[in-house]
PDB file of C-alpha atoms in Angstrom:
ATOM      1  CA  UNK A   1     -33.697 -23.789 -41.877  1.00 73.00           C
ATOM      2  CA  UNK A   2     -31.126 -20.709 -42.626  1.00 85.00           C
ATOM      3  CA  UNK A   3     -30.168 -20.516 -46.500  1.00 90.00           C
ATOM      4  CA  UNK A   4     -27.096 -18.557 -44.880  1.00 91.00           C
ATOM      5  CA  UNK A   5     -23.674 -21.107 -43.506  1.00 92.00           C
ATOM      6  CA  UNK A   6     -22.307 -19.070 -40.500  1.00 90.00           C
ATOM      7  CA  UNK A   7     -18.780 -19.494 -42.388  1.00 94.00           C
ATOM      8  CA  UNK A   8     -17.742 -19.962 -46.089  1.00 97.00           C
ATOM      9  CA  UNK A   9     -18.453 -23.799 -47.378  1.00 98.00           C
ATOM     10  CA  UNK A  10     -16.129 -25.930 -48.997  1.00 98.00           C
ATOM     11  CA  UNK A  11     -19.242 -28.475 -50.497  1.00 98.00           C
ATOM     12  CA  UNK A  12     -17.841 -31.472 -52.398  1.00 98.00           C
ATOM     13  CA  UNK A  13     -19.386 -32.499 -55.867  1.00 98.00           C
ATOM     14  CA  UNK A  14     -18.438 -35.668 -55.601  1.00 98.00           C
ATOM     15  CA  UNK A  15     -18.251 -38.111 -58.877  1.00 98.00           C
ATOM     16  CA  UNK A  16     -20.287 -41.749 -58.413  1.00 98.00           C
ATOM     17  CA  UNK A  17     -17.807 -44.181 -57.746  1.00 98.00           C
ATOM     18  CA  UNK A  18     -18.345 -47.266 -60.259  1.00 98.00           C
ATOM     19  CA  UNK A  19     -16.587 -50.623 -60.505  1.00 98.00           C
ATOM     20  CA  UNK A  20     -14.963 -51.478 -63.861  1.00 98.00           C
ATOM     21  CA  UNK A  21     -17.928 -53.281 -65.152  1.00 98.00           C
ATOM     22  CA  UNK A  22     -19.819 -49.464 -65.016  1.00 98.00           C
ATOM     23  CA  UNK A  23     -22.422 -50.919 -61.908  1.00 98.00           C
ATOM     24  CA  UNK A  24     -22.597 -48.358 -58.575  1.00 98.00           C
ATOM     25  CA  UNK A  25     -19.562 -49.052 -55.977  1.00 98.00           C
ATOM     26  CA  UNK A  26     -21.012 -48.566 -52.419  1.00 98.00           C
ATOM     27  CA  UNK A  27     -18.326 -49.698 -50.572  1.00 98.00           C
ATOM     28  CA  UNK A  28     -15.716 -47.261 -52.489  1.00 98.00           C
ATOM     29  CA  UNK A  29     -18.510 -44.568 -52.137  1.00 98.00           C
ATOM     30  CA  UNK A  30     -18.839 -44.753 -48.466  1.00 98.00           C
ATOM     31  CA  UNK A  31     -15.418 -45.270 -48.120  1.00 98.00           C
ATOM     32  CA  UNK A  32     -14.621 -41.995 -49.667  1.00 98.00           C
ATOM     33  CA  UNK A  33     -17.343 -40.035 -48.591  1.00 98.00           C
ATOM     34  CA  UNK A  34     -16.308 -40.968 -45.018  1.00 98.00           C
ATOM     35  CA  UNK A  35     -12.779 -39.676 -45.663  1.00 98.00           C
ATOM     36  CA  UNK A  36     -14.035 -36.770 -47.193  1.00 98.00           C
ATOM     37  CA  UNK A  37     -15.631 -36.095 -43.620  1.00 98.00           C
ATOM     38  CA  UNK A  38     -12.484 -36.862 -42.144  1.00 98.00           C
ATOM     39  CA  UNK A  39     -10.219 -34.377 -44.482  1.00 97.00           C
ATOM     40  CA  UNK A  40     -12.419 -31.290 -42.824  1.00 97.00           C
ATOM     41  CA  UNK A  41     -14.815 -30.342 -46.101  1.00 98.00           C
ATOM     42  CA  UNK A  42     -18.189 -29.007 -44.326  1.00 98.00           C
ATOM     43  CA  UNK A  43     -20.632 -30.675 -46.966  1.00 98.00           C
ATOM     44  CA  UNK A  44     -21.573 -32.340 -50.153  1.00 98.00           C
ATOM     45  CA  UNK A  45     -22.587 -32.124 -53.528  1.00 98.00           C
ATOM     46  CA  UNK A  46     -23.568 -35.258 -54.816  1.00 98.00           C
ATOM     47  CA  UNK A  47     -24.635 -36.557 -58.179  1.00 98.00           C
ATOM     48  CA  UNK A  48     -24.694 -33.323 -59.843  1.00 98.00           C
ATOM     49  CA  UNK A  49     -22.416 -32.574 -62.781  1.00 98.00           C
ATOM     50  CA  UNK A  50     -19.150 -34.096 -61.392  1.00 98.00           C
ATOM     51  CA  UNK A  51     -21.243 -37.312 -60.412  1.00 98.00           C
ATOM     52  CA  UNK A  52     -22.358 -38.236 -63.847  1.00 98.00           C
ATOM     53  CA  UNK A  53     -25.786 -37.162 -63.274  1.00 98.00           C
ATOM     54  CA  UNK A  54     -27.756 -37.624 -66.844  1.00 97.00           C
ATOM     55  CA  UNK A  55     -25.628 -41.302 -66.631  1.00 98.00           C
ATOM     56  CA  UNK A  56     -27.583 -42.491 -63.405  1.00 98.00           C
ATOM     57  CA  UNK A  57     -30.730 -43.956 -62.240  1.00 98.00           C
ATOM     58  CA  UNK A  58     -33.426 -42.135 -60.095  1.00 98.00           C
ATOM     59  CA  UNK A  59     -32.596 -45.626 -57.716  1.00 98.00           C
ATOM     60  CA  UNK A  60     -28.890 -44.919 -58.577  1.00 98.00           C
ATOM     61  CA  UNK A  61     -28.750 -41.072 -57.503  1.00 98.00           C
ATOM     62  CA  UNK A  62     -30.911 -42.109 -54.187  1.00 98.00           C
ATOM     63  CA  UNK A  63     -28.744 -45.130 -53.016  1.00 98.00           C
ATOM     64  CA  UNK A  64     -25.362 -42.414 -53.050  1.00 98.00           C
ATOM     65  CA  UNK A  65     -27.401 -39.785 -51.188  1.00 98.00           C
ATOM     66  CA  UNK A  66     -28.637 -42.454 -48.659  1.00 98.00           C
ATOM     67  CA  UNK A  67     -24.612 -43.692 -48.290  1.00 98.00           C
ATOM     68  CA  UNK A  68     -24.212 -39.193 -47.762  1.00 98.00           C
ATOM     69  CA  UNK A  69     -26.537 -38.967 -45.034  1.00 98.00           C
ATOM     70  CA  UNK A  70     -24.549 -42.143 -43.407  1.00 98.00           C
ATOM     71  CA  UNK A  71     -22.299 -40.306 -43.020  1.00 98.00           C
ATOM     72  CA  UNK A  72     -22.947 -36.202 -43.248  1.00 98.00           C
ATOM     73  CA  UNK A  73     -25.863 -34.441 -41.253  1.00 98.00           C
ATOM     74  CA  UNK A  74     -28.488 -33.925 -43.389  1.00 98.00           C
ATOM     75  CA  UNK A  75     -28.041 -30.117 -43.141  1.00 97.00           C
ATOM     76  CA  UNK A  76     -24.658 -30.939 -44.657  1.00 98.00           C
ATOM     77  CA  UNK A  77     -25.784 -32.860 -48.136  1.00 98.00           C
ATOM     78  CA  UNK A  78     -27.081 -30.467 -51.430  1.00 98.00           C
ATOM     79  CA  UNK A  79     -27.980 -33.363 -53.465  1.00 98.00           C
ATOM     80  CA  UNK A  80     -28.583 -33.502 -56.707  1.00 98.00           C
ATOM     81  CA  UNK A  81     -32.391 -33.588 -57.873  1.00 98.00           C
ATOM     82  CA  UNK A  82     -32.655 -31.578 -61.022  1.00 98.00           C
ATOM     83  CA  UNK A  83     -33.832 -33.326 -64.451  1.00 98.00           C
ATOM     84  CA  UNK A  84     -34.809 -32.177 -68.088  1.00 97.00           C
ATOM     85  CA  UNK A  85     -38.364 -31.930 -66.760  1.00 97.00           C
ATOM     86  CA  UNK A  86     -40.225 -30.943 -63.863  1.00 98.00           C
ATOM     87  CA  UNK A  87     -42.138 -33.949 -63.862  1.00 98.00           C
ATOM     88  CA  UNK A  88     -38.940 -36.254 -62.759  1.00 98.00           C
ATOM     89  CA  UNK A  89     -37.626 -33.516 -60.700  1.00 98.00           C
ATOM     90  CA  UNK A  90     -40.542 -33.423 -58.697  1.00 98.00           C
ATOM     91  CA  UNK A  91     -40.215 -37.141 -57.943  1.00 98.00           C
ATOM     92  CA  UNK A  92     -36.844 -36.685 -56.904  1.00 98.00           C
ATOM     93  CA  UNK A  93     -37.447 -33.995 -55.038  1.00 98.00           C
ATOM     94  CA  UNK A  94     -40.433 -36.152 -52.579  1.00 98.00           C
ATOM     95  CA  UNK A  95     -38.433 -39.475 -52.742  1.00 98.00           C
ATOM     96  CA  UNK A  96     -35.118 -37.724 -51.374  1.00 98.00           C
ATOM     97  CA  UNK A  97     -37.116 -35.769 -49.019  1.00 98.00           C
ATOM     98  CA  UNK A  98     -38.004 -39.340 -47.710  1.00 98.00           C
ATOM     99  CA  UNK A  99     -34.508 -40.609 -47.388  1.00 98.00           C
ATOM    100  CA  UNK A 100     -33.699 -37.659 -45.079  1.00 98.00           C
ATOM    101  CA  UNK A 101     -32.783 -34.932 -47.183  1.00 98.00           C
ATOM    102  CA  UNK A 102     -33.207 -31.410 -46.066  1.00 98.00           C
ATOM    103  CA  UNK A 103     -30.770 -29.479 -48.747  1.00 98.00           C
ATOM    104  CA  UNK A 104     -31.406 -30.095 -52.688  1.00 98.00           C
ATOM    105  CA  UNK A 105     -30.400 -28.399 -55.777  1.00 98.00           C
ATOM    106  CA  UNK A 106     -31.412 -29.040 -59.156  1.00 98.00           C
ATOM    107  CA  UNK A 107     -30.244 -28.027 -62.315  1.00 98.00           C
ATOM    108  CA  UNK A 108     -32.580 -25.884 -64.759  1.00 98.00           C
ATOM    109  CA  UNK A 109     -34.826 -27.750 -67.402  1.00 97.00           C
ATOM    110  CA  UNK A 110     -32.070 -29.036 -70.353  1.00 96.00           C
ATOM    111  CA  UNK A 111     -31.703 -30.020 -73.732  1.00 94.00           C
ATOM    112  CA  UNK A 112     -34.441 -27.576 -74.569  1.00 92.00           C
ATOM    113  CA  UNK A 113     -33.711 -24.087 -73.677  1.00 94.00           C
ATOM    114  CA  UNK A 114     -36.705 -22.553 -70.863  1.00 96.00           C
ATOM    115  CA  UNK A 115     -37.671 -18.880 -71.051  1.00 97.00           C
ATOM    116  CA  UNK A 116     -37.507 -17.482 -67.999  1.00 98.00           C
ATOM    117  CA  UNK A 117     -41.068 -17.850 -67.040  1.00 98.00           C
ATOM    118  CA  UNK A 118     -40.685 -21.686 -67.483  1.00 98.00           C
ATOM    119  CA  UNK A 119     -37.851 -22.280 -65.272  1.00 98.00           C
ATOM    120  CA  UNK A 120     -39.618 -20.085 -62.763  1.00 98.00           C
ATOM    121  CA  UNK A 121     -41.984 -22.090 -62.576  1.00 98.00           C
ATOM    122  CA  UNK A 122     -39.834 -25.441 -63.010  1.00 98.00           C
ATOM    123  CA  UNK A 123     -38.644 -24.192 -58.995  1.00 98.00           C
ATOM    124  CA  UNK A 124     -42.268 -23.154 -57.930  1.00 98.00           C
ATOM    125  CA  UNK A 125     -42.846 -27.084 -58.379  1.00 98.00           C
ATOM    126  CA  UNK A 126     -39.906 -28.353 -56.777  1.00 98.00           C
ATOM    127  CA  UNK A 127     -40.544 -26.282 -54.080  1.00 98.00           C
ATOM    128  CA  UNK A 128     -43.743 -27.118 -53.613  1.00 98.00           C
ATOM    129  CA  UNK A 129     -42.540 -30.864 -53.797  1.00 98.00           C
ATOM    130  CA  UNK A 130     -40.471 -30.534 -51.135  1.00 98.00           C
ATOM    131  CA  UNK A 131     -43.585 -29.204 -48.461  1.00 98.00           C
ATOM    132  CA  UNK A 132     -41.327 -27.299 -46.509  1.00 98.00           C
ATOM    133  CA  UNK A 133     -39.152 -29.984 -45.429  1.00 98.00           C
ATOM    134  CA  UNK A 134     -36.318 -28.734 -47.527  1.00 98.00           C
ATOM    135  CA  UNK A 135     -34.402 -26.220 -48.427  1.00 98.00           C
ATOM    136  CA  UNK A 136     -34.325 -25.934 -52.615  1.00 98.00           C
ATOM    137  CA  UNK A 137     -31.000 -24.479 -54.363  1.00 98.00           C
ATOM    138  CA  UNK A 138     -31.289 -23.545 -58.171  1.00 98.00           C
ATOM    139  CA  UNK A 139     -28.467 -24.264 -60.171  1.00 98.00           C
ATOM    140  CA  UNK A 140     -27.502 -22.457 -62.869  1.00 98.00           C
ATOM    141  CA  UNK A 141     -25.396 -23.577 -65.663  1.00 98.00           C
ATOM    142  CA  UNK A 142     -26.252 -22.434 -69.279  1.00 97.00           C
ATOM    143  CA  UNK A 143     -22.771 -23.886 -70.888  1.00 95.00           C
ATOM    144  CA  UNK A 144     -24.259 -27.421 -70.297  1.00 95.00           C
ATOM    145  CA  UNK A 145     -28.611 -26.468 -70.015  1.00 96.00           C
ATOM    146  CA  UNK A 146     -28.784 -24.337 -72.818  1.00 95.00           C
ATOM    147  CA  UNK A 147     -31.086 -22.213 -70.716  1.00 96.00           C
ATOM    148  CA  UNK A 148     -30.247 -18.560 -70.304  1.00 96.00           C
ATOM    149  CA  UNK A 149     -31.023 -17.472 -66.695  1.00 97.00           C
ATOM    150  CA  UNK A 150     -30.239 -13.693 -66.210  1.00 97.00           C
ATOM    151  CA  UNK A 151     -29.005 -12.317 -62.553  1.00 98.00           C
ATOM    152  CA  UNK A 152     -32.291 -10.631 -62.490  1.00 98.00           C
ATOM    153  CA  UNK A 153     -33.801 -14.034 -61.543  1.00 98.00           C
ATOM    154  CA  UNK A 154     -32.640 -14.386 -58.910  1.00 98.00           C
ATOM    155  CA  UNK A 155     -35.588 -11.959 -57.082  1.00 98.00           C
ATOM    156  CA  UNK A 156     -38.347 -14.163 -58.993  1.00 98.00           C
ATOM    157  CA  UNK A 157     -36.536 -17.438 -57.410  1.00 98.00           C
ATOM    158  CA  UNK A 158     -37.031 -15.559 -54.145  1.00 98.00           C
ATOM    159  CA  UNK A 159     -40.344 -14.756 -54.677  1.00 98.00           C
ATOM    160  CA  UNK A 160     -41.300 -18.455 -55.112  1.00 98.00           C
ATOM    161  CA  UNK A 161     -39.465 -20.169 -52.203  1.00 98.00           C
ATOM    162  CA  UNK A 162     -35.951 -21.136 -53.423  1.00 98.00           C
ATOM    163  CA  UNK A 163     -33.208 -20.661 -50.846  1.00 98.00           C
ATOM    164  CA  UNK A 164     -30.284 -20.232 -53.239  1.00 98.00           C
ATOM    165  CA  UNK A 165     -28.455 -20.418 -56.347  1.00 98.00           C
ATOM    166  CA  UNK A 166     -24.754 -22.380 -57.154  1.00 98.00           C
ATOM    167  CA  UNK A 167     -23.663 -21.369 -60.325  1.00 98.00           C
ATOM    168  CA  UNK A 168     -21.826 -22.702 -62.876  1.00 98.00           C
ATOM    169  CA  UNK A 169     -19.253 -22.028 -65.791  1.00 96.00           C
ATOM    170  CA  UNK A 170     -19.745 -18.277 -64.931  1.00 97.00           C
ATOM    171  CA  UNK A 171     -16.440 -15.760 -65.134  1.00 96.00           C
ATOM    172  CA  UNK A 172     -15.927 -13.890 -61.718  1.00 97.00           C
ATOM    173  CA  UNK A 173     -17.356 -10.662 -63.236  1.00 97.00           C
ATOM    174  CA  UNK A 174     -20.836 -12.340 -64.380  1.00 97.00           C
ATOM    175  CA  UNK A 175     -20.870 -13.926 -60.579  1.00 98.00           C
ATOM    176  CA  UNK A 176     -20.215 -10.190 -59.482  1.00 98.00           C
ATOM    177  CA  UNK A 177     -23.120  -9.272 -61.228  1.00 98.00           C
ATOM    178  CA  UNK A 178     -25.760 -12.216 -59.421  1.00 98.00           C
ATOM    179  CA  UNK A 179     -24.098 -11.499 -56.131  1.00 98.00           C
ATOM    180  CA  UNK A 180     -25.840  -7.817 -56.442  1.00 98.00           C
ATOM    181  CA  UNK A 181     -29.075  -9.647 -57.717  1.00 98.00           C
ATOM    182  CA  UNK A 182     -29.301 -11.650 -54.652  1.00 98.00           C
ATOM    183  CA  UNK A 183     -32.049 -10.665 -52.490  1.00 97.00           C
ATOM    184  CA  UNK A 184     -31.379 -10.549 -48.856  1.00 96.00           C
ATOM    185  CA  UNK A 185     -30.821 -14.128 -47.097  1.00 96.00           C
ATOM    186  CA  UNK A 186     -30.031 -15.831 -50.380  1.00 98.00           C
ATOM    187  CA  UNK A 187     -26.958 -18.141 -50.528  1.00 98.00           C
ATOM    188  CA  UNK A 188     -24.944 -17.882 -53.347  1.00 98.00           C
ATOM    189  CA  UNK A 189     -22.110 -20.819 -54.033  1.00 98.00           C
ATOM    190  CA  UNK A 190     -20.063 -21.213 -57.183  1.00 98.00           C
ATOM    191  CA  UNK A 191     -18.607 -23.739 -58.889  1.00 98.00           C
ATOM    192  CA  UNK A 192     -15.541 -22.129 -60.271  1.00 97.00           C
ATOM    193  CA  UNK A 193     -13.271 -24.157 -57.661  1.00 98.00           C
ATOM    194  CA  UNK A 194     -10.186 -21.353 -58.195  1.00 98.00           C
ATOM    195  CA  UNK A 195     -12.178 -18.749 -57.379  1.00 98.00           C
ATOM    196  CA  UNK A 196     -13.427 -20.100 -53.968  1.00 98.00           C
ATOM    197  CA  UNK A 197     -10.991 -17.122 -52.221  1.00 98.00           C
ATOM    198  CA  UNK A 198     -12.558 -14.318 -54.725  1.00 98.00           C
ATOM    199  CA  UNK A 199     -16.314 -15.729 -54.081  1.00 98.00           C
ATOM    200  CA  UNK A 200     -15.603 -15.217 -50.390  1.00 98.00           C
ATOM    201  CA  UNK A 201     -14.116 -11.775 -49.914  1.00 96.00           C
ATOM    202  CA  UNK A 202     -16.780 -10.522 -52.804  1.00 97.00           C
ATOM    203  CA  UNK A 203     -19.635 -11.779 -50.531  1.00 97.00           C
ATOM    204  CA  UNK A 204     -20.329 -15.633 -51.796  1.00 98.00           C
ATOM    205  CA  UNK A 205     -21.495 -18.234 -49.459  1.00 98.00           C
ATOM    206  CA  UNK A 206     -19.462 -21.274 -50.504  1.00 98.00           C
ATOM    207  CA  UNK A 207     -17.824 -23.355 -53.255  1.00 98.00           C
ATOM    208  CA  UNK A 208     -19.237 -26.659 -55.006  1.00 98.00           C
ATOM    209  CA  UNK A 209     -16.011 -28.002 -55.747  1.00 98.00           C
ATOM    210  CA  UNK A 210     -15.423 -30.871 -57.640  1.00 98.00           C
ATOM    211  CA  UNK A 211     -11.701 -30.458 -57.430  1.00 98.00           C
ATOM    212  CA  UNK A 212     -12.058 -31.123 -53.390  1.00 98.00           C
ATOM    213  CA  UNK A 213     -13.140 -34.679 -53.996  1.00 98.00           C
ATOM    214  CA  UNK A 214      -9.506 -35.907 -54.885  1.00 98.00           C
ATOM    215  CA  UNK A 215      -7.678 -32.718 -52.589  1.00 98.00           C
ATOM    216  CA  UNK A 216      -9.962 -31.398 -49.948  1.00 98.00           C
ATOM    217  CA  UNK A 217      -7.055 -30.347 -48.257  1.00 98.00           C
ATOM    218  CA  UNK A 218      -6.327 -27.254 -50.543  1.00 98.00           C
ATOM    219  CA  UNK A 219      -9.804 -26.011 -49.801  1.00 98.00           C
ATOM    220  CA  UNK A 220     -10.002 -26.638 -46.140  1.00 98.00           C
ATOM    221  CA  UNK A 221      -7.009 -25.062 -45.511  1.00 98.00           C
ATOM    222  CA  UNK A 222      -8.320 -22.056 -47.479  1.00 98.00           C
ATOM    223  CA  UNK A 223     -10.961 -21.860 -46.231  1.00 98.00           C
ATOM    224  CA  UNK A 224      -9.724 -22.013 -42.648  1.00 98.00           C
ATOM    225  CA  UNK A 225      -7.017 -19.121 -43.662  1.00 98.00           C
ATOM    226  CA  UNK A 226     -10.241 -17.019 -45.209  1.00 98.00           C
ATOM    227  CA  UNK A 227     -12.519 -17.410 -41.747  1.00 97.00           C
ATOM    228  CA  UNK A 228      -9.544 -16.339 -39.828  1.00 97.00           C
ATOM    229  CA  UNK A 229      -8.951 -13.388 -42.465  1.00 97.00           C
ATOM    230  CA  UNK A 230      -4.897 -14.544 -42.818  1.00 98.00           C
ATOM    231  CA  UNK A 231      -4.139 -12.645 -45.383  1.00 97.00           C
ATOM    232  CA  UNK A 232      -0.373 -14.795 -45.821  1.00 98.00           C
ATOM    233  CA  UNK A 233      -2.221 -17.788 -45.435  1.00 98.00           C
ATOM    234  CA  UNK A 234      -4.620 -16.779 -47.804  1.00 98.00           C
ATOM    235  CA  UNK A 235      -2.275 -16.374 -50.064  1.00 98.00           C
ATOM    236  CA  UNK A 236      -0.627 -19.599 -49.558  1.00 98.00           C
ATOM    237  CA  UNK A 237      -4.077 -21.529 -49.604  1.00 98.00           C
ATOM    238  CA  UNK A 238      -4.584 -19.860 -53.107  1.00 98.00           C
ATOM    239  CA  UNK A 239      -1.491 -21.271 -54.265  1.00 98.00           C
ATOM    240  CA  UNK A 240      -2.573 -25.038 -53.201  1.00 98.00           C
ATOM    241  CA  UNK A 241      -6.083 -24.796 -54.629  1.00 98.00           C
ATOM    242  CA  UNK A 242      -4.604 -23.447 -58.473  1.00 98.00           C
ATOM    243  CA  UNK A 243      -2.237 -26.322 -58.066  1.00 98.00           C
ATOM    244  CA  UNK A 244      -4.735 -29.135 -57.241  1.00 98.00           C
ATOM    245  CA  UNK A 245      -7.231 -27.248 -60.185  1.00 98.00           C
ATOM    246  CA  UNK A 246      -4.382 -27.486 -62.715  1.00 98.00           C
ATOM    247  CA  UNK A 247      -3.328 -30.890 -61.852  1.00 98.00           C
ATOM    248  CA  UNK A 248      -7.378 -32.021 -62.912  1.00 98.00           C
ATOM    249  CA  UNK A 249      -7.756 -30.006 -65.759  1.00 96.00           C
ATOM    250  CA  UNK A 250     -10.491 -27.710 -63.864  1.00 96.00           C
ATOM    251  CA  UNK A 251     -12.136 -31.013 -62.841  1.00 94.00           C
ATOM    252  CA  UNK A 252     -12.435 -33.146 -65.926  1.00 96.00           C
ATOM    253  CA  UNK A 253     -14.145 -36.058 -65.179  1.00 98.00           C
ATOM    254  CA  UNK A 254     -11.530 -38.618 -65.759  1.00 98.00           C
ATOM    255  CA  UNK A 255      -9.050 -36.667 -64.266  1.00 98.00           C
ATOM    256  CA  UNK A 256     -10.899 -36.318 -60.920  1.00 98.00           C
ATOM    257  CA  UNK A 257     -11.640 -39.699 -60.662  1.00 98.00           C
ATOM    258  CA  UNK A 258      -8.001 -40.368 -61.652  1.00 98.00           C
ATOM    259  CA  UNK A 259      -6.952 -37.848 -58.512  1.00 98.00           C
ATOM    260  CA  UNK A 260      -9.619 -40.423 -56.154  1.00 98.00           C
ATOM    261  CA  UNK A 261      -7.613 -43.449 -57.312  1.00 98.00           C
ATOM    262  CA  UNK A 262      -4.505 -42.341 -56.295  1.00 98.00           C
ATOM    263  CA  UNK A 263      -5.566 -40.777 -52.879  1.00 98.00           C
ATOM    264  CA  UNK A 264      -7.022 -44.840 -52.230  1.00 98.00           C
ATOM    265  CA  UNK A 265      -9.892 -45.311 -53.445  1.00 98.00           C
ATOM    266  CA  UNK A 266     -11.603 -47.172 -56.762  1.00 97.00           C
ATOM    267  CA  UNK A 267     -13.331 -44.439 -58.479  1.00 98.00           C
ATOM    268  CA  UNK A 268     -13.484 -46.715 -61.417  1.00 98.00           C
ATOM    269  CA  UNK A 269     -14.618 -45.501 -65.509  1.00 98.00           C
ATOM    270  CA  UNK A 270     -16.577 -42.771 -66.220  1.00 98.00           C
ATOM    271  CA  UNK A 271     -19.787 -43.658 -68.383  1.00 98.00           C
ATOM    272  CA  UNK A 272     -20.067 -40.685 -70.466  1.00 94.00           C
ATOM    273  CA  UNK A 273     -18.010 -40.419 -73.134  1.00 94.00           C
ATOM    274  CA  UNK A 274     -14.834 -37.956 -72.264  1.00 95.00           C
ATOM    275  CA  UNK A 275     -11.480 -38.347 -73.096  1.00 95.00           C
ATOM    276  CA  UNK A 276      -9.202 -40.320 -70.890  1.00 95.00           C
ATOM    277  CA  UNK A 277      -6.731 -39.223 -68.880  1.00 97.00           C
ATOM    278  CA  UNK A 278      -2.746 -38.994 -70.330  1.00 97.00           C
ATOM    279  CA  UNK A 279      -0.262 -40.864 -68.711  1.00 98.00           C
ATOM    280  CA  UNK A 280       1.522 -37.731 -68.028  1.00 98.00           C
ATOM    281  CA  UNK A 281      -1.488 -36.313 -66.243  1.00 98.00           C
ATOM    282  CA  UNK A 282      -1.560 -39.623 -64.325  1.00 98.00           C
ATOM    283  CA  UNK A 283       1.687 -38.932 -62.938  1.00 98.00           C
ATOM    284  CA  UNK A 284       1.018 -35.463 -61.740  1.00 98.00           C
ATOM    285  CA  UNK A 285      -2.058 -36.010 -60.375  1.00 98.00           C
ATOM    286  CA  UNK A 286      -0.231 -39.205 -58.243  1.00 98.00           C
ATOM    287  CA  UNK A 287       2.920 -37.311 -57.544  1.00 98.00           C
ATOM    288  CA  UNK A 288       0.713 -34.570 -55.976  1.00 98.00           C
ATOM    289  CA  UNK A 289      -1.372 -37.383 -54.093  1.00 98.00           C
ATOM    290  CA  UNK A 290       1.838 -38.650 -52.543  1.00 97.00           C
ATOM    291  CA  UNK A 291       3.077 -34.942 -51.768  1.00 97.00           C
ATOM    292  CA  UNK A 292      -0.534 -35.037 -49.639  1.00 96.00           C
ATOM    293  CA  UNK A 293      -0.028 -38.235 -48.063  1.00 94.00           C
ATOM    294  CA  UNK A 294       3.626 -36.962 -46.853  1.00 95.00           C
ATOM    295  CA  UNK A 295       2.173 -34.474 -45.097  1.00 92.00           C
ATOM    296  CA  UNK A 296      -1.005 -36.645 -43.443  1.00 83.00           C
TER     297      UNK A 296
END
């Protein structure tokens, strides 16, 4: 199992789909996780960040990956596994492993911040966990963890088996900086979804986009103009990804699931508590649904 895609990744983070009474919709998750298949994005990202992870059961976050693998090869599906402690990671890890999984990523330990040596060690375990049947991705993300992971750790992730890193809420100069950390044959995705064309041409791997769950157009075509090194076309696909970023807010939770509603689907509430979405938001993020559809 190659840490390495052949070609950049567009990887969906997509949000859980609830009905309006909060409980897990698995006929609107399948139902969008099959058109995401059908719009052209080359894998998913599910129940991480952008699918309400810390707001879900262990049975919760294993029912959406089952619906995933329905419908994705399991090559094709990083899901989510990571938890405040290695203990419930660990579980996650084996009972995912059982539903099929061969790609995971978890989050570093949160709430309390790890030293270094910790959330080495955190990975050695999930690794371990996982027996070789899977590939294990570390995700990085101190804005929301708390824990302070230097580019240097990437080597010492290596060194105990993990295949990759996504990282999160990082500026293009600080993902410069774990890009020349990376040892040799590790992946490295980001999540900064307007920075997928940078990530590419500065030697990334792929984006975890959570913008690409209501407009996986944008990044597909990107992503097809990058591959084929168009540099117009780049250009263009650029334009269509800062558009579709700015029309969610960067991929605020109610937005995105406002920008799944109006491409067809009932993404339902959020349960954590973020602001709701404006009503002139609404109509931006349907106007540029519709521009979509036109063009279908």
């Amino acid at each position: 199992m190659s840490a390495i895609p052949a070609t950049p990744l567009v990887i969906t983070a997509t949000p859980t789909l609830f009905h309006e009474d909060e409980s897990l919709n698995v006929e609107a998750t399948r139902a969008h996780l099959t058109w995401l298949h059908e719009r052209g994005v080359d894998a998913l990202f599910p129940v991480g960040t952008s699918g309400e992870f810390t707001s879900l059961s262990d049975e919760e976050r294993l029912t959406v990956l089952k619906i995933a693998l329905e419908i994705f090869p399991a090559d094709a599906v990083y899901v989510h596994v990571g938890a405040a402690t290695a203990h419930q990671a660990e579980r996650l890890v084996r009972d995912a492993v059982a539903a099929g999984a061969t790609r995971m990523a978890a989050v570093t330990p949160f709430y309390q911040p790890a030293p270094e040596d910790q959330v080495v060690e955190y990975y050695r375990r999930l690794v371990a966990a996982a027996d070789g049947r899977a590939l294990v991705f570390a995700y990085l993300f101190e804005a929301r963890t708390s824990t302070v992971s230097r580019p240097e750790i990437l080597g010492r992730l290596a060194e105990v088996g993990v295949a990759g890193v996504k990282l999160s809420g990082e500026s293009d100069a600080s993902v410069q900086a774990y890009l020349e950390a990376a040892p040799e044959g590790f992946a490295v995705f980001s999540g900064n979804d307007v920075s997928f064309g940078w990530l590419i041409q500065a030697g990334g791997h792929g984006i975890v986009s959570g913008v690409s769950s209501a407009y996986p157009e944008a990044f597909s075509g990107l992503r097809d103009a990058l591959i084929a090194e168009d540099s117009s076309a780049i250009s263009a696909g650029q334009a269509r990804v800062e558009e579709a970023v700015s029309a969610v807010r960067a991929g605020s939770l109610t937005h995105l699931k406002a920008g799944i509603t109006a491409r067809g689907f009932a993404a339902g509430p959020v349960r954590t508590a973020v602001a709701p979405t404006s009503a002139n938001d609404r109509a931006g993020i349907e106007a540029l649904a519709a521009r979509y559809a036109a063009e279908a």
